[in-house]
XYZ file of C-alpha atoms in Angstrom:
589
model
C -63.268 56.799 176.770
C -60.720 54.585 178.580
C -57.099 54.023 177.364
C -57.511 50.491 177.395
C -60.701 50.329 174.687
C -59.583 52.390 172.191
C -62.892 51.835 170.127
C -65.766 54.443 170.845
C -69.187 53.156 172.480
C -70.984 52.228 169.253
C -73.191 49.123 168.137
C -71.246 45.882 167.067
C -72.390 46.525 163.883
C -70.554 50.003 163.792
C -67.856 48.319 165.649
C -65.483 46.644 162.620
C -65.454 50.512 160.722
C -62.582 51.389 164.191
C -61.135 48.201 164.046
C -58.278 49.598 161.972
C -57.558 51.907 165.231
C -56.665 49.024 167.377
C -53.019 48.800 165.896
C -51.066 51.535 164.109
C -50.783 51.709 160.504
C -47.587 50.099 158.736
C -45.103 52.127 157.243
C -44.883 52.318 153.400
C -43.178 55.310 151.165
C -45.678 56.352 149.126
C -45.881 55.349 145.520
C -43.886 57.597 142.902
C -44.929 55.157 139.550
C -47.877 56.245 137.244
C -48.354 58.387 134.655
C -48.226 62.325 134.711
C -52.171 62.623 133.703
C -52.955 60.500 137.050
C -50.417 62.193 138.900
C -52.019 65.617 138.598
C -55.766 64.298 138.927
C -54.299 62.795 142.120
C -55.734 59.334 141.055
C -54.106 55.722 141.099
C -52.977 55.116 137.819
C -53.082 51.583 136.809
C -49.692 51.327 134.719
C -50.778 50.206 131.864
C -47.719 50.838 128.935
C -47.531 52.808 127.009
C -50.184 54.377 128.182
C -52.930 53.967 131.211
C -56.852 52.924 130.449
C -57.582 55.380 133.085
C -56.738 58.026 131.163
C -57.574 56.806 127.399
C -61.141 55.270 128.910
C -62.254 58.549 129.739
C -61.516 60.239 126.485
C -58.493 62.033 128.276
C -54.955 62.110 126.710
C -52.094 60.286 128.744
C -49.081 62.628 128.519
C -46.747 59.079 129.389
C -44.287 58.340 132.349
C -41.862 60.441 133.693
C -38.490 59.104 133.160
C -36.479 57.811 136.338
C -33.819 59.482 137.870
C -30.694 58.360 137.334
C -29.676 56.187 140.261
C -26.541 54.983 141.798
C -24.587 52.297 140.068
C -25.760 48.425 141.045
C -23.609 46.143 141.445
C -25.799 43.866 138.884
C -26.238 46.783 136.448
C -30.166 46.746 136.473
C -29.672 50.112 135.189
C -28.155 51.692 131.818
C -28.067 54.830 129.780
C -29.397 54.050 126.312
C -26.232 54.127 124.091
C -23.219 52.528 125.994
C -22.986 49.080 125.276
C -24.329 49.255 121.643
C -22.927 52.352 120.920
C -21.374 53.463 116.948
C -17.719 54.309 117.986
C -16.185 56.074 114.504
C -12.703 55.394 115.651
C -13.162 51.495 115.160
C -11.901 49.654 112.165
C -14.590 50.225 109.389
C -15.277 46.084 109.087
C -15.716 46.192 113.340
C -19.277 45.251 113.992
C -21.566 47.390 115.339
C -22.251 47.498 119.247
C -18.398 46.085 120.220
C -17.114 49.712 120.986
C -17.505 52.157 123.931
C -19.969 55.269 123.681
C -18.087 57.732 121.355
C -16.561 60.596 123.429
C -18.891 63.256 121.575
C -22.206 61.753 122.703
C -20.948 63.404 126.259
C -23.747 62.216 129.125
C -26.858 61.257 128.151
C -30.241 62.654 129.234
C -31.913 59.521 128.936
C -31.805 56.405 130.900
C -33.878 53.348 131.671
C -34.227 50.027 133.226
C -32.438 47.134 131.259
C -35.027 45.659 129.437
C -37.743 47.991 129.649
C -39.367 48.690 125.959
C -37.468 52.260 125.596
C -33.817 50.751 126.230
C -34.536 47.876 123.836
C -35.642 50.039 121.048
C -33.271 52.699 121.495
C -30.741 50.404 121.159
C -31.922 48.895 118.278
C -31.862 52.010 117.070
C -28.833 52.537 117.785
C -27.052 49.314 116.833
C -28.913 47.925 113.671
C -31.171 50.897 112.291
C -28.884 53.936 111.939
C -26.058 51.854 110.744
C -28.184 50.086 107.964
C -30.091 53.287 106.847
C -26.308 54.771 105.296
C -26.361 51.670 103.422
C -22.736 51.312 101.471
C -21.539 54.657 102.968
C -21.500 54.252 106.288
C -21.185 57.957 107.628
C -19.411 57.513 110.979
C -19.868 61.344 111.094
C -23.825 61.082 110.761
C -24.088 58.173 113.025
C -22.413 59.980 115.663
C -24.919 63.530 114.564
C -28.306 61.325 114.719
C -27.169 59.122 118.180
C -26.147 62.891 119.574
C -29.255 64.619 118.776
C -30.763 61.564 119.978
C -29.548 61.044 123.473
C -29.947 65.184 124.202
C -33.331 66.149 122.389
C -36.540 65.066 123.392
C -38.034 64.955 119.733
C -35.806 63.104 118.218
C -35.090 60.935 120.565
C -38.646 59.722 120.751
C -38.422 59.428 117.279
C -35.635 57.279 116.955
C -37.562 55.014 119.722
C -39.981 54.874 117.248
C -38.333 53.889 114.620
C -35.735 51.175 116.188
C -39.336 49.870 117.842
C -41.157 49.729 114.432
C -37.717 48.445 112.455
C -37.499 45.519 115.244
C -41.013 44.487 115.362
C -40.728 44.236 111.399
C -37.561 42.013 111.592
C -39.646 39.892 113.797
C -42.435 39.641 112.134
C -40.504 38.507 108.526
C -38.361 36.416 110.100
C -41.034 34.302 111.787
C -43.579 34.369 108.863
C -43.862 31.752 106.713
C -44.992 31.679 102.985
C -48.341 30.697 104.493
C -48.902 33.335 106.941
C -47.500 36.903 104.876
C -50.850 38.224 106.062
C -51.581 37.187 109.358
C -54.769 38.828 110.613
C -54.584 41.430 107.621
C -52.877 43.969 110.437
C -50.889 46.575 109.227
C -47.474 46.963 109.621
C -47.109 48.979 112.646
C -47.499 48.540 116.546
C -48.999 50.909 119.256
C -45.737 51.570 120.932
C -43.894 52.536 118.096
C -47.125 54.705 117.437
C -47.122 56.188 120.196
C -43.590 57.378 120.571
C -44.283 58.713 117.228
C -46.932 60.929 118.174
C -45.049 61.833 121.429
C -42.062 63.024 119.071
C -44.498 65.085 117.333
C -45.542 66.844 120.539
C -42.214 67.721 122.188
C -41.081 68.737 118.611
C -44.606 71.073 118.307
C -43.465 72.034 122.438
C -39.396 72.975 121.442
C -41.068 75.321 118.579
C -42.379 77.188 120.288
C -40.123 77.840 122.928
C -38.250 80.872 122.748
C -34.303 79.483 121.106
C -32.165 80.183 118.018
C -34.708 79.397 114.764
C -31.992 77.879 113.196
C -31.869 75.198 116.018
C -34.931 74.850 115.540
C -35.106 74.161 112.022
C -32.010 71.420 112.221
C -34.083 69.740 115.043
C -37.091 69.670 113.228
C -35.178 68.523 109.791
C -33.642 65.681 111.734
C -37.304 65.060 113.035
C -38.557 64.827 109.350
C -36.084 62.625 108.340
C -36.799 60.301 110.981
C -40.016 60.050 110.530
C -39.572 59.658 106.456
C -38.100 56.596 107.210
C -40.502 55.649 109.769
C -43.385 55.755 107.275
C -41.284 54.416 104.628
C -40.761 50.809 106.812
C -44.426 51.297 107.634
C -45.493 51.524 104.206
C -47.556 54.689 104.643
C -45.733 56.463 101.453
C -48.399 59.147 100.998
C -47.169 60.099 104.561
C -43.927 59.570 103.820
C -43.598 61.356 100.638
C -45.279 64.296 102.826
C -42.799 64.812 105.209
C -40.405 64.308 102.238
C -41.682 67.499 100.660
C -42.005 69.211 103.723
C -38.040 68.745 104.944
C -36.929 69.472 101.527
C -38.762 72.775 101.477
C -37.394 73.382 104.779
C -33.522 72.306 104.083
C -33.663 74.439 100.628
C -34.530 77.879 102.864
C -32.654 76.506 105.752
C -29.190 76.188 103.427
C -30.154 79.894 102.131
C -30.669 81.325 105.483
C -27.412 79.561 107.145
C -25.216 80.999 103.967
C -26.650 84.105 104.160
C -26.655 84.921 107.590
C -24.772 82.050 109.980
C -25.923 81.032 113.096
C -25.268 80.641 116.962
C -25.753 76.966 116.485
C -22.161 75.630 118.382
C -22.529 71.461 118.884
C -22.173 70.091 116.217
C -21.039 72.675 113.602
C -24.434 74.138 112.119
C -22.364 73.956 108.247
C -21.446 70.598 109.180
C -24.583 69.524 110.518
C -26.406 71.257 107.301
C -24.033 69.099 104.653
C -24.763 66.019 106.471
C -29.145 66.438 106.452
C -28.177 67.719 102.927
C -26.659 64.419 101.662
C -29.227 61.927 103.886
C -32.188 64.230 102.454
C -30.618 63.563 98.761
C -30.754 59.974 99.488
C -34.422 60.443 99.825
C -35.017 62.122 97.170
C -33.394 60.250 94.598
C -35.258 57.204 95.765
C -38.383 59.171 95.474
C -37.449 60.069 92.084
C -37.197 56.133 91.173
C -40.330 55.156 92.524
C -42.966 57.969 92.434
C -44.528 59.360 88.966
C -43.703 63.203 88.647
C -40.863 63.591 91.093
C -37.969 65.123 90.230
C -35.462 65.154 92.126
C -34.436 68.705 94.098
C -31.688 68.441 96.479
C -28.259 68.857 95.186
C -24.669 68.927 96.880
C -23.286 72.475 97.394
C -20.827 73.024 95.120
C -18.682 74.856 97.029
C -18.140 71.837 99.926
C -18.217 68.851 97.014
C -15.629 68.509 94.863
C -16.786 68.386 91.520
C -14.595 67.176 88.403
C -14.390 68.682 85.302
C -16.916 66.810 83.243
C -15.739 65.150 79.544
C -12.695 63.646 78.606
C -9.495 63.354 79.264
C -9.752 66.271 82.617
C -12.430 63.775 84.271
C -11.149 62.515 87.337
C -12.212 60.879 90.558
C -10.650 60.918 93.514
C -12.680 58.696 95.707
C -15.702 56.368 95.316
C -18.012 58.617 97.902
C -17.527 61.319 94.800
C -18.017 59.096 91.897
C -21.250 57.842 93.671
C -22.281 61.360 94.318
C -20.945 62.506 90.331
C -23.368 59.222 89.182
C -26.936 60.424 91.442
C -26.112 64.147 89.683
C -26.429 61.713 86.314
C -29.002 59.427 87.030
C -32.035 62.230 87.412
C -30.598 63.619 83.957
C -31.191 60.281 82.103
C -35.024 59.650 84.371
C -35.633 63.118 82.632
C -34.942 62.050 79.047
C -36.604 58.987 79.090
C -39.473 60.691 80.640
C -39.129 63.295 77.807
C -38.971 61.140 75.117
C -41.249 59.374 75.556
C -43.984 62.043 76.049
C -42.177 63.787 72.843
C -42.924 60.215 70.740
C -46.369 60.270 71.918
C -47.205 64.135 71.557
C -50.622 64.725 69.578
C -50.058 68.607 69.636
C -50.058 69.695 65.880
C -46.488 71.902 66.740
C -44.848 68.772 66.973
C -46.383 66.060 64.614
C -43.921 64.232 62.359
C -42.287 66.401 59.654
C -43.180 69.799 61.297
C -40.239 72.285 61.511
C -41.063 72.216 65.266
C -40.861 68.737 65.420
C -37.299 68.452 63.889
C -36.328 71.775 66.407
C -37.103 69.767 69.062
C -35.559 66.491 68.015
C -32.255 68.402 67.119
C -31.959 69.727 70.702
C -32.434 66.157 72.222
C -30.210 64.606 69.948
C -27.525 67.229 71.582
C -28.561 66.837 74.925
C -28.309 63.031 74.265
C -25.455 63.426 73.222
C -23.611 65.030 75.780
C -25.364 62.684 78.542
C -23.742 59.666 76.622
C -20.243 61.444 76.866
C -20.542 62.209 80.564
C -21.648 58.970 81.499
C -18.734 56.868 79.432
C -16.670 59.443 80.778
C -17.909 58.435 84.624
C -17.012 55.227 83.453
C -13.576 55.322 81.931
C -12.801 57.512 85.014
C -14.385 54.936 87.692
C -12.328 52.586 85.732
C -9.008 54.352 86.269
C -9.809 54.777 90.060
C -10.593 50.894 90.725
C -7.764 49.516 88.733
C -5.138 49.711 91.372
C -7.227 49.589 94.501
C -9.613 46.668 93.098
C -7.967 44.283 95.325
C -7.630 46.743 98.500
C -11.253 47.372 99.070
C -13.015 46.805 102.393
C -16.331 44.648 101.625
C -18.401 48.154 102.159
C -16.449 49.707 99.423
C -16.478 46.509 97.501
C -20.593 46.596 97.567
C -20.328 50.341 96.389
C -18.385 49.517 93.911
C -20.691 46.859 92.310
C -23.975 49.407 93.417
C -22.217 52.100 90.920
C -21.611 49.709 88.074
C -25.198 48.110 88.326
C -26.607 51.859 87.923
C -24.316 52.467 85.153
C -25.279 49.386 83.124
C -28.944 50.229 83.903
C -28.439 53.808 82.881
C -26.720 52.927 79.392
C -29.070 50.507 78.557
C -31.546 53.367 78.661
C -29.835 55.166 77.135
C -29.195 52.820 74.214
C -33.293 52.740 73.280
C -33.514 56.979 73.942
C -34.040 56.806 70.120
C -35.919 53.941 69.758
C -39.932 54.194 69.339
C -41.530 50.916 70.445
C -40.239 48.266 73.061
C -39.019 46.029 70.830
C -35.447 48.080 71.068
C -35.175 46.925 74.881
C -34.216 43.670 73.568
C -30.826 44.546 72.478
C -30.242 45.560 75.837
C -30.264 42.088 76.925
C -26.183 41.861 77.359
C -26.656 44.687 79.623
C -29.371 42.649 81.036
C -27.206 39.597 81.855
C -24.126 41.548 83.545
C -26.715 43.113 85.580
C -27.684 40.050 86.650
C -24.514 38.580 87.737
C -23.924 42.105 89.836
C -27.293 42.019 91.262
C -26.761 38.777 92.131
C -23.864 39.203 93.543
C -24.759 42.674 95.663
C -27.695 40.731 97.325
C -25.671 38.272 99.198
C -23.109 40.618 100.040
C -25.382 42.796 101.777
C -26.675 39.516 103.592
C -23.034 39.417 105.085
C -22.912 43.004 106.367
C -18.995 42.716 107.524
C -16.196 41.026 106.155
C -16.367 37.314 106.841
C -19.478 37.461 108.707
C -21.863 35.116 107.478
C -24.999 36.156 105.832
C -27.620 37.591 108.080
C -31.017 35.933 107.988
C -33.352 39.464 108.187
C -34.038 41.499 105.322
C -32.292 44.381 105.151
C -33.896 48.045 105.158
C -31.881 51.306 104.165
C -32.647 54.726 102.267
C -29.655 54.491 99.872
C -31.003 53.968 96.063
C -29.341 50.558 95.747
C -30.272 47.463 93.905
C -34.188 47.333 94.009
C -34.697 50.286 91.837
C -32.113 49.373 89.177
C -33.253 45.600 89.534
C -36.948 46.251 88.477
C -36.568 48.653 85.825
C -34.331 45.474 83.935
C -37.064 42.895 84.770
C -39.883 45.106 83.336
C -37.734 45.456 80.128
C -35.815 42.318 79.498
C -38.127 39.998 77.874
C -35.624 37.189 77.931
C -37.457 34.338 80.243
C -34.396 32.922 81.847
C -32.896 36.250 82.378
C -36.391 38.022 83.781
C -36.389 34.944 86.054
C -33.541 35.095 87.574
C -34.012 38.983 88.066
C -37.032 37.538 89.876
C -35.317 35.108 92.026
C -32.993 37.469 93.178
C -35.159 39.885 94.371
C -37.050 37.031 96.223
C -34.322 35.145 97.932
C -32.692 38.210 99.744
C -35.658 40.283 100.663
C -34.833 43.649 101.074
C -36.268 47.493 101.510
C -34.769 50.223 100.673
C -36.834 53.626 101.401
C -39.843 53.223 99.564
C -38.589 49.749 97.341
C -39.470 46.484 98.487
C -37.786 43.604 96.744
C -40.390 41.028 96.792
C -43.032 43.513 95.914
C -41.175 44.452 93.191
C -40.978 40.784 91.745
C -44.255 40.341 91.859
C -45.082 43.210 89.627
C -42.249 41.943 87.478
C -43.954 38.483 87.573
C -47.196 40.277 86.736
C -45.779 41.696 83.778
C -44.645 38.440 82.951
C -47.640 36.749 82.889
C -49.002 39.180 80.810
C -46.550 39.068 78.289
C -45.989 35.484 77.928
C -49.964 34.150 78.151
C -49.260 31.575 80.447
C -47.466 29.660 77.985
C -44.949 26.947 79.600
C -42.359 26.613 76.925
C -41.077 30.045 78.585
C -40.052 28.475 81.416
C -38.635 25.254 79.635
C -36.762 27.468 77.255
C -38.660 26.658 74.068
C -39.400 30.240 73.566
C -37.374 32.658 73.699
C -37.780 36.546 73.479
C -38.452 36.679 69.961
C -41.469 35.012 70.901
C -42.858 38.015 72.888
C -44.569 40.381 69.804
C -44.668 44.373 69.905
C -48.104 43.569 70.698
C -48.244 41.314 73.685
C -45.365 43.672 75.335
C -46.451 45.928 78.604
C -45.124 49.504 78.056
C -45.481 51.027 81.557
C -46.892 50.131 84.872
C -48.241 52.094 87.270
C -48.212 51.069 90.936
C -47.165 52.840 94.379
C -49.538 55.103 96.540
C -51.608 56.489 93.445
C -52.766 52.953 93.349
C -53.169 52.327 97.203
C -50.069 51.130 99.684
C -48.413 48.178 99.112
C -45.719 45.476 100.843
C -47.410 46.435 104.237
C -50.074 43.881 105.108
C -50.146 41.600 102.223
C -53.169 42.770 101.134
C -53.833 42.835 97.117
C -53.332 45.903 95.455
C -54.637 46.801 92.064
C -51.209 46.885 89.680
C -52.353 48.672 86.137
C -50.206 47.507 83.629
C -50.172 49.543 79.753
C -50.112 47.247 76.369
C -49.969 47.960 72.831
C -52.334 46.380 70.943
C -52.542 44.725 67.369
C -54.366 47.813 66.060
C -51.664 50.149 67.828
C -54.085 51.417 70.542
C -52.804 51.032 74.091
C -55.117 49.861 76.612
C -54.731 49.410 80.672
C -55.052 46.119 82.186
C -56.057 46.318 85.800
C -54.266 43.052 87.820
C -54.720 42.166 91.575
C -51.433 41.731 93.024
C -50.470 40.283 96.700
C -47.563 42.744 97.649
């Protein structure tokens, strides 16, 4: 073959499969994208986020992207590490918005980094920037903003499941902000999207990976608690409580032998503290769990403060004092499960049929004396809280920062809601809610008055737009068990119209949800009739036996404020002949 025909002596039709020998092939590095499933088959993957059809088309299981390396600074910054510009900084002034500061010193370097813009860096930062901060709700912990964004930036777990969760908490901002009365259920979808998903399930694997790798257990167990969490409040914004309430359970079983096993024995743990990293999931995890207690049937709450790292006041007058409102918030959650109980005692204990305790039996007046005692002392404690909360407000009433101002009005909305409960514990029949109803009314005004301010999240900001989510037990909770009760029609609407015009979540509550099972209730109770509404009746006009005793709603009943879709609501009456019946209502939640 001669040097100047390169091509071999075949046919013309032969000849075009050596044309490509004619010139020499162009120069191109060879392609480092795709994802790690494609890599290893040695296949072109076709990029598809978050993860490839060539992979999930064949039934096969796309293990993601690997991350980039970090590269040289540009000069246009097309590159960023995922906390620096949005970062918490603890040593700002408390009212300084989020995301002004520099990336706190103890966050060090971070492992991860991506392209500005990409899906990861937008809901990491999120995260970052607008979740965390809104999930301590009136106590903004600087100190567990700065644990979570650490553990997040260095772990692979956790940080995948904060992408999750700042993914899933912005798509939901998105989607309420742009709905319209019109469109709540658009396409019946539920309230989650595949990215956020899959993150999810990734954090799941590199948590199930970091197991069982050979480390320090108790690591291991703080990873996997802050893992929990995380994904407790991923399926509480989802709406999937069953899940939720899961992973609940399972973190507080682990916490309770985790704090035994740390007291006990220590651990190697250095960065952060493993005592100060085990107070901090101790509190957030009792944040949980007193929402839990609000909102599911047969939870009690199970996580307490240790006593040896809390202060805790001598309870009872006059040696009842409170240094701080972080302690006379924690003081008032150690009450609140305490009065759930003996409601939820008394009134099984009214209703018994077992012969030991029918009317007039020596067992029956046993009983009775012990929970007139125990009532007793509850009703000292908790005027006690209040002369004391009193005390510590009087001279700093005008000093408070707007976050300690909201507290403030949180812990006197929970008080008012726990004495008015406290005011029917004797009382047989519903008709004794009704002189609650001044309680009713100042609840109001605070309500009222909590719901904007948490629509202005910093002093003089104005009020933000998007409905707020957090896990502390705040207004929802205290806000529905008034409406349910207070048959006063102006007053029960306006409880209704607060909850509605400043939509809210907070863990498992959602505001406008809970209206409309207020509204429900409503209906019910007041037959339609419009002179409720025009004030012509008034709550007189609502008999013993029109009035709904208890409702039952939440995940025994099927999920709720995620789609739109309507949920069966089963509300409890007393009728004429003193028989209580359920009434089965379809609800849009």
């Amino acid at each position: 073959m001669s040097e100047s025909n390169p091509v071999p002596n075949v046919s013309a039709r032969n000849a075009a499969r050596y044309a490509w020998r004619k010139a020499p092939r162009s120069f191109s590095s060879k392609s480092r994208k795709g994802c790690k499933t494609c890599k290893i088959r040695r296949i072109k993957c076709d990029l598809t986020e978050p993860y490839c059809q060539k992979c999930t088309s064949t039934g096969r299981e796309c293990d993601g992207y690997p991350q980039d390396p970090p590269l040289a600074p540009k000069s246009n910054n097309t590159l960023d590490v995922i906390a620096p510009r949005h970062a918490y900084n603890p040593l700002l002034p408390e009212e300084q918005p989020y995301g002004t500061g520099p990336i706190p010193p103890s966050l060090g370097s971070a492992l991860f980094i991506y392209s500005t813009g990409s899906k990861e860096y937008l809901a990491i930062n999120f995260f970052n920037s607008k979740t965390l901060p809104q999930l301590t709700g009136c106590r903004r912990s600087t100190s567990w903003v700065s644990i979570v964004m650490l553990f997040s930036n260095t772990v692979q777990a956790i940080h995948h499941a904060a992408v999750a969760l700042g993914s899933l908490h912005r798509w939901y901002l998105q989607e309420k902000v742009n709905e319209t009365p019109h469109d709540s259920n658009r396409n019946n979808e539920p309230m989650t999207n595949e990215f956020a998903l899959y993150h999810y399930n990734l954090a799941i694997r590199r948590l199930l990976n970091h197991i069982n790798q050979a480390g320090d257990s108790t690591t291991n167990t703080l990873i996997t608690l802050l893992v929990c969490y995380l994904f407790t409040c991923f399926d509480n914004l989802a709406g999937n409580y069953k899940q939720a309430s899961k992973h609940l359970k399972s973190g507080i079983k682990l916490l309770t032998e985790a704090r035994v096993t740390i007291k006990k024995n220590g651990t190697t743990l250095q960065l952060p503290s493993s005592a100060d990293l085990m107070r901090q999931l101790t509190e957030q995890y009792r944040h949980l769990d007193m929402q839990a207690a609000t909102f599911l049937r047969d939870w009690y709450p199970q996580v307490l403060l240790d006593e040896e790292t809390t202060p805790q006041p001598v309870l009872g007058p006059p040696d009842y004092q409170i240094s701080s409102l972080g302690q006379a918030a924690d003081v008032f959650e150690d009450l609140i499960p305490q009065v759930m109980v003996m409601r939820n005692w008394d009134t099984r204990f009214m209703h018994a049929g077992d012969s030991d305790t029918v009317l007039g039996s020596a067992v029956y007046y046993e009983t009775l004396r012990k929970f007139l005692r125990w009532r007793a002392q509850m009703v000292g404690q908790i005027e006690a809280w209040s002369a004391a909360f009193a005390t510590l407000l009087e001279p700093a009433s005008s000093q408070l920062s707007a976050s300690d101002t909201r507290l403030a009005q949180m812990l006197q909305l929970h008080y008012l809601t726990a004495s008015s409960y406290l005011l029917v514990s004797l009382e047989r029949n519903e008709m004794a809610f009704d002189n609650a109803l001044p309680y009713f009314k100042m609840a109001v005004a605070l309500g009222s008055a909590l719901a904007v301010s948490h629509n202005a999240p910093f002093e003089g900001s104005a009020p933000d737009p998007e409905p707020g989510f957090t896990l502390e037990m705040g207004m929802i909770p205290a806000m529905y068990l008034m409406g349910v009760k207070c048959r006063d029609p102006q007053v029960r609407r306006e409880i209704i119209a607060v909850l509605r015009r400043h939509p809210r979540r907070e863990a498992m509550w959602d505001s406008v949800s809970a209206a409309n099972v207020i509204e429900g209730a409503m209906e019910l109770e007041e037959g339609g009739d419009p002179d409720f509404e025009l004030g012509l009746k008034t709550i007189s006009d609502i008999t013993l036996d029109k009035r709904v005793t208890s409702i039952q709603w939440g995940p025994e009943n099927g999920m709720y404020g995620s789609s739109g879709e309507p949920t069966i609501v089963v509300y409890e009456m007393c009728m004429p002949d003193g028989e209580h019946t359920l009434i089965p209502k379809k609800i849009t939640l």
